[in-house]
Coordinates of C-alpha atoms and ligand atoms in Angstrom, one line a residue:
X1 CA 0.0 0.0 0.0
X2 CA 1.0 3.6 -0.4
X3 CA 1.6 5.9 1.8
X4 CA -1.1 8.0 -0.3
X5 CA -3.4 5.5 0.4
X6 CA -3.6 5.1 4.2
X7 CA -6.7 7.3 5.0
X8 CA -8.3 6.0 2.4
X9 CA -8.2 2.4 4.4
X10 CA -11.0 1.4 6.5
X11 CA -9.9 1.1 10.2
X12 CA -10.6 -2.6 10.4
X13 CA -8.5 -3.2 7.5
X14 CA -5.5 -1.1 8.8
X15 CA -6.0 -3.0 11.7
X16 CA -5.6 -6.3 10.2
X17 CA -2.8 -5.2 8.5
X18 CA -1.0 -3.9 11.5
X19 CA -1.4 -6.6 13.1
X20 CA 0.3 -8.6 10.0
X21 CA 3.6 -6.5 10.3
X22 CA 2.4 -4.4 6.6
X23 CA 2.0 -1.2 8.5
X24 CA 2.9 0.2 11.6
X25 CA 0.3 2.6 13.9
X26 CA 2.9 4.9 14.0
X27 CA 2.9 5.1 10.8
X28 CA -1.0 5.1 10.1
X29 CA -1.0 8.4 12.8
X30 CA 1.8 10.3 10.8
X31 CA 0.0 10.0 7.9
X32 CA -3.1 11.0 9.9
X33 CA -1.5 13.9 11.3
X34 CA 0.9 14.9 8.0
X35 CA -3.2 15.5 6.2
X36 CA -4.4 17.9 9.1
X37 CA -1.4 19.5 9.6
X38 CA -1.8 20.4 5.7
X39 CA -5.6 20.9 5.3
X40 CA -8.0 21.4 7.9
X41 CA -6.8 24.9 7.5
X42 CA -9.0 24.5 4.4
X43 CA -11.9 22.4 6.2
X44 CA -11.8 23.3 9.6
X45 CA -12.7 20.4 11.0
X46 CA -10.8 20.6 14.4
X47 CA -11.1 23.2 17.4
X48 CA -8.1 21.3 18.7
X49 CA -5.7 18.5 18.0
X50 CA -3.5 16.5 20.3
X51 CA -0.5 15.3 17.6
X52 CA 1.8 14.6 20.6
X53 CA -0.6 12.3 22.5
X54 CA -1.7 10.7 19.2
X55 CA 1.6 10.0 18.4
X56 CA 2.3 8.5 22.2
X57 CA -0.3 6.1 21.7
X58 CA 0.6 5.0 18.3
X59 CA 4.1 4.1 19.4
X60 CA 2.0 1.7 22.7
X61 CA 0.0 0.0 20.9
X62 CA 3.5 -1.0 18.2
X63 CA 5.2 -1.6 21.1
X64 CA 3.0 -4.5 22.1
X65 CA 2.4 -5.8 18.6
X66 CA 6.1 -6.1 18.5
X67 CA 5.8 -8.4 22.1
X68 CA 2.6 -10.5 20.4
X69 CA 0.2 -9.1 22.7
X70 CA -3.5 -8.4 21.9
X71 CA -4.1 -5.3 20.8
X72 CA -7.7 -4.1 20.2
X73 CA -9.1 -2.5 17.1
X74 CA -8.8 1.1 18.4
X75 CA -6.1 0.5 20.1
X76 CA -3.8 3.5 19.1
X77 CA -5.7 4.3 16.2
X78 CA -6.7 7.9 15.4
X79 CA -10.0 8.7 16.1
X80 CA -11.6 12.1 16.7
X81 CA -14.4 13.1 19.1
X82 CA -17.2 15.9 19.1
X83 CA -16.2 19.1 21.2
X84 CA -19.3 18.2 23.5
X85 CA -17.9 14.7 25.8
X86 CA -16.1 15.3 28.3
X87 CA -12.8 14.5 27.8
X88 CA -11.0 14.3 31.5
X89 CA -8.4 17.3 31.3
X90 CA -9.3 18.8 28.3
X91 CA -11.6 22.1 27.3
X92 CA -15.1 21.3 26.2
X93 CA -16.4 24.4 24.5
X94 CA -19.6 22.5 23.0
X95 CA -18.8 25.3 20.2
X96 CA -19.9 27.9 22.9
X97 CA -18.3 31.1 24.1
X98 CA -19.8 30.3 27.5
X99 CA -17.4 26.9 27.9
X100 CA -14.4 28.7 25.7
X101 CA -12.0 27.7 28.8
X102 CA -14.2 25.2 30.8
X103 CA -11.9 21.9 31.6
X104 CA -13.7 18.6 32.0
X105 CA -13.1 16.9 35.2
X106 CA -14.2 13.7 34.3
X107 CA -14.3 11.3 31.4
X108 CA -17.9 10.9 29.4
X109 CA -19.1 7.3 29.8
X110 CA -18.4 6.6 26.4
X111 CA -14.7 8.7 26.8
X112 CA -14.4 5.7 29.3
X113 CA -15.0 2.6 27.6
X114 CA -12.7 4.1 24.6
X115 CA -9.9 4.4 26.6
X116 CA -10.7 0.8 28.3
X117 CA -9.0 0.4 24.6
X118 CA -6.4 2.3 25.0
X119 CA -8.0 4.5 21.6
X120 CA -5.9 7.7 20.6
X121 CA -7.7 11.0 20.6
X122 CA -6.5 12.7 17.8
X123 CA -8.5 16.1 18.4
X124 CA -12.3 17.6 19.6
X125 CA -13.8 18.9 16.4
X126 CA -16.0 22.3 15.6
X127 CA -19.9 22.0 16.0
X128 CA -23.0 24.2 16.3
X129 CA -23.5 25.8 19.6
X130 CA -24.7 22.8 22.5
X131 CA -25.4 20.8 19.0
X132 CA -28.0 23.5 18.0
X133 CA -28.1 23.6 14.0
X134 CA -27.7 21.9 10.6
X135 CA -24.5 23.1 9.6
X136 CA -21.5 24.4 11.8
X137 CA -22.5 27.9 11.3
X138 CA -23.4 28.1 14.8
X139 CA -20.9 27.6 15.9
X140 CA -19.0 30.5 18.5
X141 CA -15.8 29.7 17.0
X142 CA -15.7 29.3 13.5
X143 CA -17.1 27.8 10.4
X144 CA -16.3 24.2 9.2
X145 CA -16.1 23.5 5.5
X146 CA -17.5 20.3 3.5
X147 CA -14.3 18.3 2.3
X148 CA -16.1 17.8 -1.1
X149 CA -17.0 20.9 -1.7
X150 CA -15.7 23.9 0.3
X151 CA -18.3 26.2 -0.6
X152 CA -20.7 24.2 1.2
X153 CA -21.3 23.4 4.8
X154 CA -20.6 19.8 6.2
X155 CA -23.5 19.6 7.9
X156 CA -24.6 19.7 11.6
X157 CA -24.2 19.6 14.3
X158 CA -21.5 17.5 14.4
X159 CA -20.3 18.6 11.4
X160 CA -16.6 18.8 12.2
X161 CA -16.7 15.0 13.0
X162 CA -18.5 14.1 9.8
X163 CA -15.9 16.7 8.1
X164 CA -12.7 15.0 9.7
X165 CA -14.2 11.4 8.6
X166 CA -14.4 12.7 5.1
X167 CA -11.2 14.4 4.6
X168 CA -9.1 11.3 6.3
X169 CA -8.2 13.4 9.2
X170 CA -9.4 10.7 11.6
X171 CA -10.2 7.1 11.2
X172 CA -13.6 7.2 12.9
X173 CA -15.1 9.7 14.9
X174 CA -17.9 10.1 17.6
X175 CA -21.2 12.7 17.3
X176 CA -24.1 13.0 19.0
X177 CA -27.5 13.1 17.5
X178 CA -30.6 14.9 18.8
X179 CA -32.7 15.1 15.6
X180 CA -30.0 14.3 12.6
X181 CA -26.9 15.6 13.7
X182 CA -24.7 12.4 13.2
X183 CA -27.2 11.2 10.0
X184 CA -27.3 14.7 8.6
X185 CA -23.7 15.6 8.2
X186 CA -22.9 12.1 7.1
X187 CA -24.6 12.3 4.4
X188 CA -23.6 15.9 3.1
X189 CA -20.1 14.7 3.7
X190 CA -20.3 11.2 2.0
X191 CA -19.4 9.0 5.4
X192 CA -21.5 6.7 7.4
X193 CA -23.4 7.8 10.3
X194 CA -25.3 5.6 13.1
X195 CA -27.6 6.9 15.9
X196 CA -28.2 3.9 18.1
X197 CA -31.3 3.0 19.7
X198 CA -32.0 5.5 22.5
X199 CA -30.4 4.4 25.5
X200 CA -28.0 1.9 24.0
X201 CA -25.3 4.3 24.3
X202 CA -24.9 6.4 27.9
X203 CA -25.3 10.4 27.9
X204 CA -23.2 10.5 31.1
X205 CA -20.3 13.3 30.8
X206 CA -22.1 14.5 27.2
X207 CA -23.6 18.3 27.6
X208 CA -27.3 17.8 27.2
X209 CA -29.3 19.4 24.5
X210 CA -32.7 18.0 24.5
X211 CA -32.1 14.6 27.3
X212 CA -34.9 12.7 25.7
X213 CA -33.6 12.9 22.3
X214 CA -30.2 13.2 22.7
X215 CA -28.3 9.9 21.6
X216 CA -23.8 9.5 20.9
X217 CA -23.4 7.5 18.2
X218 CA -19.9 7.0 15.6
X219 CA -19.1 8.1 12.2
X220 CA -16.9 6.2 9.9
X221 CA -15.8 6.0 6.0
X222 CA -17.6 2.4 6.2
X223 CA -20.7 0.8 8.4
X224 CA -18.6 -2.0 9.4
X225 CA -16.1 0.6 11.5
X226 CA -19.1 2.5 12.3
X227 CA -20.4 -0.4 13.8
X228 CA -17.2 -1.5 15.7
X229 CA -17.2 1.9 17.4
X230 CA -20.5 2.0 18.4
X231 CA -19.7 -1.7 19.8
X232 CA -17.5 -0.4 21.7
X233 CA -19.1 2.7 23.3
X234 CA -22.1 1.2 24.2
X235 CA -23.6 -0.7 27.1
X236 CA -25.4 0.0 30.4
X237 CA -24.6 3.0 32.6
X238 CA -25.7 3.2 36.1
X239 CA -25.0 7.1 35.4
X240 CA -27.5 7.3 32.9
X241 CA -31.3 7.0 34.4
X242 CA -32.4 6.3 30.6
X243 CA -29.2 3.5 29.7
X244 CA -30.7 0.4 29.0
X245 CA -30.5 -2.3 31.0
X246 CA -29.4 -5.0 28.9
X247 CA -26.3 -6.4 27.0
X248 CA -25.5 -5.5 23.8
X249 CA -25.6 -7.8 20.9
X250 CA -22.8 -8.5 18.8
X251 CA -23.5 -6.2 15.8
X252 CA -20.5 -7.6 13.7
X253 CA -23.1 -10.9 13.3
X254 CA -24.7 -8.5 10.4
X255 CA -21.4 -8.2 8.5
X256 CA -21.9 -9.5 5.1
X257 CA -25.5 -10.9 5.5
X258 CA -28.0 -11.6 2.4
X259 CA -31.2 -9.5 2.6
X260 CA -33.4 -11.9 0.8
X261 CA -36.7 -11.5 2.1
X262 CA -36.3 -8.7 4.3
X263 CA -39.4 -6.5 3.9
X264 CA -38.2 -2.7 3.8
X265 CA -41.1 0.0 4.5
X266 CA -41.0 3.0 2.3
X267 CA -43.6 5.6 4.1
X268 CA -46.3 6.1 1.6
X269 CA -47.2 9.6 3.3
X270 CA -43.7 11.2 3.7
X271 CA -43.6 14.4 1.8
X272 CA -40.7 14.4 -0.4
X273 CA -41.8 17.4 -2.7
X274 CA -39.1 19.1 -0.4
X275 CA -36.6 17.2 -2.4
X276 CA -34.4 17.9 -5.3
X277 CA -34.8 16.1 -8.4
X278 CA -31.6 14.0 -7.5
X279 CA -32.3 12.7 -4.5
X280 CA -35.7 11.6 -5.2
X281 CA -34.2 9.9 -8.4
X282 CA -31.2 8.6 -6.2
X283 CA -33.9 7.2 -3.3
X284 CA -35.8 5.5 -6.2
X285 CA -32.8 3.8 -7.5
X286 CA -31.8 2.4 -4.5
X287 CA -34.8 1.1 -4.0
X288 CA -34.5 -0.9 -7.1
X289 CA -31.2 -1.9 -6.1
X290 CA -32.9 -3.4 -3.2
X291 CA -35.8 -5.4 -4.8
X292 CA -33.7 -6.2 -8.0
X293 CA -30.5 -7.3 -6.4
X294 CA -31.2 -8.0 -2.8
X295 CA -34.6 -9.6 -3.4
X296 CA -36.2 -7.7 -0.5
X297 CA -39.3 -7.1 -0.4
X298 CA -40.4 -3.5 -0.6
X299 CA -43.3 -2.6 1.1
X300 CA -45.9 0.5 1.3
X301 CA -46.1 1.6 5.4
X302 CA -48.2 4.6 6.4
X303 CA -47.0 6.8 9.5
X304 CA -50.1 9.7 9.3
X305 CA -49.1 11.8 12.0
X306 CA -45.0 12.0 10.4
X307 CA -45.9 15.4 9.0
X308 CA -46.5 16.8 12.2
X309 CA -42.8 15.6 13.1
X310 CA -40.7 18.4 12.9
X311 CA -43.0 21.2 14.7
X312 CA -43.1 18.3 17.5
X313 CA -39.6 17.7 17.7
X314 CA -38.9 21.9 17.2
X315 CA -40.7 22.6 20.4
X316 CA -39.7 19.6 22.8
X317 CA -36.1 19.9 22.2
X318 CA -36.1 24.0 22.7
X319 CA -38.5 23.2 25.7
X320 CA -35.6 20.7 26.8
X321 CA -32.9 22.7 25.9
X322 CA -34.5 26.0 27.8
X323 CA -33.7 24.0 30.9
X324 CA -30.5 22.0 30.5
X325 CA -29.2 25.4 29.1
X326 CA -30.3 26.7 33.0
X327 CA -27.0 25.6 34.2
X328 CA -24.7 27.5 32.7
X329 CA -24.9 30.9 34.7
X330 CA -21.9 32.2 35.4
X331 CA -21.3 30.9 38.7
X332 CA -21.2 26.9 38.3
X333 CA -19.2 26.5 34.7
X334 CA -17.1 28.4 32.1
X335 CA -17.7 31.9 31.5
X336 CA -18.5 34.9 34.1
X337 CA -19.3 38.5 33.2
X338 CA -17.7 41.2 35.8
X339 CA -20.8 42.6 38.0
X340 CA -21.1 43.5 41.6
X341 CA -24.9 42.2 41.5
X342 CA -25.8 39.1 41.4
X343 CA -28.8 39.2 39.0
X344 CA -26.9 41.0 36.5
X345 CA -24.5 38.4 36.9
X346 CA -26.1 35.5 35.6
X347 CA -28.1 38.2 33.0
X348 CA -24.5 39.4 31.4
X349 CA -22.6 36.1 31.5
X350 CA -25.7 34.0 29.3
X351 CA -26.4 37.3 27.1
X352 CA -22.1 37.6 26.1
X353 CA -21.6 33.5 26.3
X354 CA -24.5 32.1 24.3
X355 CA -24.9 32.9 20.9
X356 CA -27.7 34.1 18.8
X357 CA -29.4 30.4 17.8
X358 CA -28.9 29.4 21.7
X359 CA -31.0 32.8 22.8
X360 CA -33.2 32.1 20.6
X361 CA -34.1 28.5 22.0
X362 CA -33.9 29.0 25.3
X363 CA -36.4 31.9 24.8
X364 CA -38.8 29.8 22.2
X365 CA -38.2 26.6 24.6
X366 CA -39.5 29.1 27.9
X367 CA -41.8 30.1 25.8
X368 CA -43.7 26.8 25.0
X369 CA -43.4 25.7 29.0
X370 CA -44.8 28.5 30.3
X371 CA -48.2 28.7 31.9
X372 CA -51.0 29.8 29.8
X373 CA -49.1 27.8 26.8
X374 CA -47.7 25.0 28.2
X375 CA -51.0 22.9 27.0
X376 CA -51.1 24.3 23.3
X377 CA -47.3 23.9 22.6
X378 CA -45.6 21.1 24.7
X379 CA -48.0 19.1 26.0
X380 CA -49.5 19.1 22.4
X381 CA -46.4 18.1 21.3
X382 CA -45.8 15.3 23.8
X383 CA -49.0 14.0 22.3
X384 CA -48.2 14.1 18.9
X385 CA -44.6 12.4 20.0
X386 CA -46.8 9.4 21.7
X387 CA -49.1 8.8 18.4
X388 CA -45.6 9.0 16.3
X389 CA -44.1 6.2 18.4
X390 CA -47.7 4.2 18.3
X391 CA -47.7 4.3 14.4
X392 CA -44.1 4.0 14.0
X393 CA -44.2 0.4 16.5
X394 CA -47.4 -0.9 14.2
X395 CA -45.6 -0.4 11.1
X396 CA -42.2 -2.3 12.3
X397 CA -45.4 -5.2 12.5
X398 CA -45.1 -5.2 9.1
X399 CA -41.5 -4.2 8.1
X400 CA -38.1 -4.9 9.1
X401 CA -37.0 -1.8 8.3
X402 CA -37.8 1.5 6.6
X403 CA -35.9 4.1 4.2
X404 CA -36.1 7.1 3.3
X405 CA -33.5 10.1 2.1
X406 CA -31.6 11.6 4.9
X407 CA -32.4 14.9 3.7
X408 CA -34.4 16.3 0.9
X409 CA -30.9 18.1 -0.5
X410 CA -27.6 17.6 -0.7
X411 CA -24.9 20.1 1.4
X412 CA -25.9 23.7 1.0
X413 CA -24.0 26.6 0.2
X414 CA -22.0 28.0 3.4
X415 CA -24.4 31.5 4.1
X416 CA -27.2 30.2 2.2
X417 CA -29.6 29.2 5.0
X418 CA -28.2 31.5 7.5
X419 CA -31.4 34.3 7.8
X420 CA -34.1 31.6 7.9
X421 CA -34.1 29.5 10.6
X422 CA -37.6 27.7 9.8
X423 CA -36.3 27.1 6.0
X424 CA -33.1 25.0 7.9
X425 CA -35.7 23.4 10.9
X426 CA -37.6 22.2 7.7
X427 CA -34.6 20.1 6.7
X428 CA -35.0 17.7 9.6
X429 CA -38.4 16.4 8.3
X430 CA -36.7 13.2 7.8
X431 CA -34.4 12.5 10.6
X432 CA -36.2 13.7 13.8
X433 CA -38.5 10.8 13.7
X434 CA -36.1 8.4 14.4
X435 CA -35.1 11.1 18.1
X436 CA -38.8 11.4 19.1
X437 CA -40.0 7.5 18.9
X438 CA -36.3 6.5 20.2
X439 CA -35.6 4.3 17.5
X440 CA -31.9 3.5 15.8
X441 CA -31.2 5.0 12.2
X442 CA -28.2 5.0 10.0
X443 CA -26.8 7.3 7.2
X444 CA -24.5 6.1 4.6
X445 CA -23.7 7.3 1.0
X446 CA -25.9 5.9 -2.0
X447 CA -24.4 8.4 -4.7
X448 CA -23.5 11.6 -5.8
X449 CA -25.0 14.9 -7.0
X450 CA -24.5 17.8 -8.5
X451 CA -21.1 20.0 -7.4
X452 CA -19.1 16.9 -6.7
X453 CA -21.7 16.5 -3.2
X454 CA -22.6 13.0 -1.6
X455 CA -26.5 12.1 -1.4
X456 CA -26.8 9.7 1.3
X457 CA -29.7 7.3 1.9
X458 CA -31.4 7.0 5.4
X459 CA -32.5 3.4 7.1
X460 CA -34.6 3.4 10.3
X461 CA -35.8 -0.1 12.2
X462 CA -37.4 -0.5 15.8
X463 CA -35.7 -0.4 19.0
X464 CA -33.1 -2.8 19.6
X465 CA -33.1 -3.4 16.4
X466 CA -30.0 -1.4 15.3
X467 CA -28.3 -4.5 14.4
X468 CA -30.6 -4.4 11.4
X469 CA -29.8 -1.1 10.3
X470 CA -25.8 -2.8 10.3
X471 CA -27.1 -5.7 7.7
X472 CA -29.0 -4.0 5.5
X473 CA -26.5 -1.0 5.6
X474 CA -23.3 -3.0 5.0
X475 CA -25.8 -5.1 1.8
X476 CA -25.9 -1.5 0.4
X477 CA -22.5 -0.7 0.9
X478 CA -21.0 -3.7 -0.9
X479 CA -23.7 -3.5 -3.5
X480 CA -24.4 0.3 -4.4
X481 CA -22.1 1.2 -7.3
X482 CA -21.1 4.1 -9.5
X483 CA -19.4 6.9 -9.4
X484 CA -18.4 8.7 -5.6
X485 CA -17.2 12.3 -5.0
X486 CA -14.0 13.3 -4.9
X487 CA -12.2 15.4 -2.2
X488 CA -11.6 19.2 -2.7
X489 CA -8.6 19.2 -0.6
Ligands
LIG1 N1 -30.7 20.3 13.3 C1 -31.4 19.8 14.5 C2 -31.4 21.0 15.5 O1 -30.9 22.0 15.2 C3 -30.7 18.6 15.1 C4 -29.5 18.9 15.9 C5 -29.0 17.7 16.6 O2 -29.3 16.6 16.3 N2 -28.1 18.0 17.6 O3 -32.0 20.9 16.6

C-alpha cells in the first residue's frame, strides 16, 4: 500500500494489516496527522488537535504488537471526538463562548469505555453551539467546510466529526445526534453515520441538548467501522437513568448478510416534494437496487401523523434545551461577566456567552413551557410524539426496516440558510423521527450529485433493532455502485 493510500483504508482493514507487520500505527497516525497539519486549514474540521498524545499512543500499541500481545481495534488508532464529551483534562467548549476555557473533570461514559481500549484521541472537532443547528455555522468559533466541496457546509451539528471522517483526518469519529446531527452531516459529507437506539449508548459526561432525544453515536468511511465503534461505546450505565439495562448484541453478526426476504417499508405519506430532483431519483434507484438485487421485499407503510414531526420535535427539544441550558450561569461552569450584582451576573454572562441560535431557544423553549401555553405547545407536542411512536411500533409489524432520504438536498451553500431559521428546521423532516420514537437510524452514502456533493440514503428499524440497520447498511454498501465524490482538498 502507499503511503497516499492510508486514509483511504478502513480502520478494520489497517488494523488487520497492523497486526500482520504491513503497517505500523505509528505510521498510520503520521499520515493522519501529515493531512491535518496540511488541510484542515481549508476544512476546519478541528477546534483542537493532540499530535503529541496521538503519536504516544501510536508508538504503545506498536510496542505491544512487537511483544505479540492483543491489541484491540482502536487500540492506538486515530479517532476524533465531538467538542461536546467530556474529555477528563481537556476544554469542552460544545462550540460555545460560555465553555471557551471550561476543563472537564471527568471522562464521558463513552470517553471511558474508549480508553478501556487504549483509543488515541487525535482532536475535539467544531460544531454548532450545545449541538444546536444543521451546519457548523453556529458555531462561537468558526465555520467548518464540507471536504467535497468547500463552498458548502458539512453539515450539523456534528459537522466537524463528519468533516474529519471525510477528509481522512481521523479514522472514525464520535457525534451525537438529537434530531439528525450524526445522520445529517454524514450524508452531506459522504461517510457513514449511526444513531443507536436510544439508551444503548450512555449520555453521562455528554452536555445535554434536549435529554430525551439526545443519543452519541460513531461516524466512519464504512458501516462496518461505524459499527465496531458503536460496539465499543455502548452498554449499560448506572450514570444514565435512561441507559438500557441489557447487554449488547454483537452487531459484527450483520457483517456481510444476504437481505433476501427482508421487507423494507417505504412511508407512503412522507412528503418528499421538499426534495431535489436528484435525490428523489437517487432514493428511487436504491430502492430498485434493493428489490432487483437484494430480493427484498419493498413494502408501502403509512406513519399519518410523520408530517407533524418536525414542529413536535422543534418545540420539545427547545422546551428541553430552555432548561438543561439553566446551568450554565456564570457561577457553576465556564464563563462569568464582571458585575457586583448578582442578578446581573447571571443576566451578562448568558447574554455575552451564548450565541444568537442558543438565545433564541432558550427563549422559544420558555416560551412553549410557560403557563398559559404549556397545554397548546408542549403538551401538544408530547402527544403528537406518543401517536408518532404508536404508528411507528405498528408499522415495524409489518417491516423490518424502513428508508427514506436523509435529507431532501444535498450540502448547502455556506451563508445560504443563515437568515431563515424555519427554512433549515424544515430540513430535519426526515431525521427527527427516528429522536422522538427513540428508534436507531443510519446514514450512509448511495451516490453523488451535482457539485461533486454526496447524497446519502437514510435506514430506520425499531428499538433494539440497530443490528438491522448494520445488515441492511453493510448489503448496500457492498452493492451500491457508480461513481463517488471526490475530495476538494
Ligand atoms: N438540526 C437539529 C437541531 O438543530 C438537530 C440537531 C442535533 O441533532 N443535535 O436541533
Amino acid at each position: 500500500m502507499s503511503g497516499l493510500d492510508i486514509h483511504n483504508q478502513p480502520l478494520h482493514k489497517l488494523h488487520k494489516q497492523r497486526l500482520a507487520g504491513e503497517i505500523s500505527t505509528v505510521e498510520i497516525t503520521e499520515h493522519i496527522l501529515d493531512r491535518i497539519k496540511k488541510l484542515d486549514n481549508q476544512v476546519k474540521s478541528f477546534i483542537v488537535t493532540y499530535p503529541e498524545e496521538a503519536h504516544q499512543a501510536a508508538q504503545k500499541a506498536d510496542d505491544k504488537i512487537k511483544k505479540g500481545e492483543p491489541v484491540d481495534l482502536i487500540e492506538g488508532m486515530p479517532l476524533a471526538i465531538k467538542d461536546i464529551f467530556n474529555v477528563e483534562g481537556t476544554i469542552t467548549t460544545c462550540g460555545s463562548k460560555i465553555l471557551e476555557n471550561y476543563r472537564s473533570p471527568y471522562d464521558a461514559t463513552v470517553v471511558k469505555n474508549l480508553k478501556r481500549h487504549n483509543f488515541s484521541l487525535v482532536g475535539k472537532t467544531n460544531l454548532d453551539e450545545f449541538a444546536m443547528g444543521s451546519n457548523n455555522e453556529n458555531s462561537a468559533f468558526f465555520k467548518s467546510y464540507n471536504p467535497y466541496n468547500l463552498d458548502c457546509v458539512p453539515g450539523g451539528s456534528s459537522g466537524g466529526s463528519a468533516a474529519a471522517v471525510a477528509a481522512g483526518f481521523c479514522l472514525g469519529a464520535l457525534g451525537t445526534d438529537t434530531g439528525g446531527s450524526i445522520r445529517q452531516p454524514a450524508s452531506f459529507c459522504g461517510v457513514v453515520g449511526i444513531k443507536p437506539t436510544y439508551g444503548l449508548v450512555s449520555r453521562y459526561g455528554i452536555a445535554a441538548y434536549g435529554s430525551s432525544l439526545d443519543q452519541a453515536g460513531t461516524l466512519a468511511s464504512n458501516v462496518k467501522d461505524a459499527t465496531l465503534l458503536l460496539q465499543r461505546i455502548a452498554g449499560y450505565d448506572e450514570h444514565d437513568p435512561t441507559s438500557i439495562k441489557l447487554p449488547v448484541a454483537d452487531l459484527s453478526t450483520n457483517f456481510d448478510q444476504d437481505i433476501t426476504g427482508l421487507k423494507i417499508g417505504v412511508i407512503d405519506n412522507l412528503d418528499l416534494s421538499s426534495c431535489s430532483k436528484e435525490v428523489r431519483e437517487n432514493f428511487q434507484q436504491t430502492l430498485k437496487l434493493l428489490s432487483d438485487k437484494g430480493k427484498v421485499e419493498i413494502k408501502k407503510i403509512n406513519i399519518p401523523i410523520i408530517e407533524h414531526a418536525t414542529a413536535t420535535y422543534y418545540i420539545i427539544a427547545m422546551a428541553e434545551a430552555s432548561s438543561n441550558l439553566g446551568r450554565y450561569d456564570g457561577i457553576r461552569y465556564g464563563f462569568r461577566a464582571e458585575s457586583e450584582n448578582l442578578t446581573e451576573l447571571y443576566k451578562k454572562s448568558r447574554e455575552l456567552g451564548f450565541g444568537d441560535e442558543a438565545k433564541f431557544r432558550i427563549l422559544l423553549g420558555t416560551f412553549v413551557l410557560s403557563a398559559g401555553y404549556y397545554d397548546a405547545y408542549y403538551k401538544k407536542a408530547q402527544k403528537v410524539q406518543i401517536l408518532l411512536r404508536k404508528q411507528f411500533k405498528q408499522a415495524f409489524n409489518q417491516v423490518d426496516a424502513v428508508i427514506t432520504p436523509v435529507a431532501p438536498t444535498t450540502a448547502f451553500k455556506v451563508g445560504e440558510n443563515i437568515t431563515d431559521p424555519l427554512k433549515i428546521y424544515l430540513t430535519d423532516a426526515f431525521t427527527v423521527p427516528a429522536n422522538l420514537t427513540g428508534i436507531p437510524g443510519m446514514s450512509l452514502p448511495a451516490g453523488v450529485g451535482n457539485n461533486n456533493l454526496p447524497i446519502g440514503i437514510q435506514l430506520l428499524a425499531d428499538h433494539g433493532k440497530d443490528g438491522t440497520l448494520v445488515k441492511v447498511g453493510d448489503w448496500l454498501e457492498r452493492n451500491i455502485e457508480g461513481p463517488t465524490a471526490n475530495l476538494a482538498i
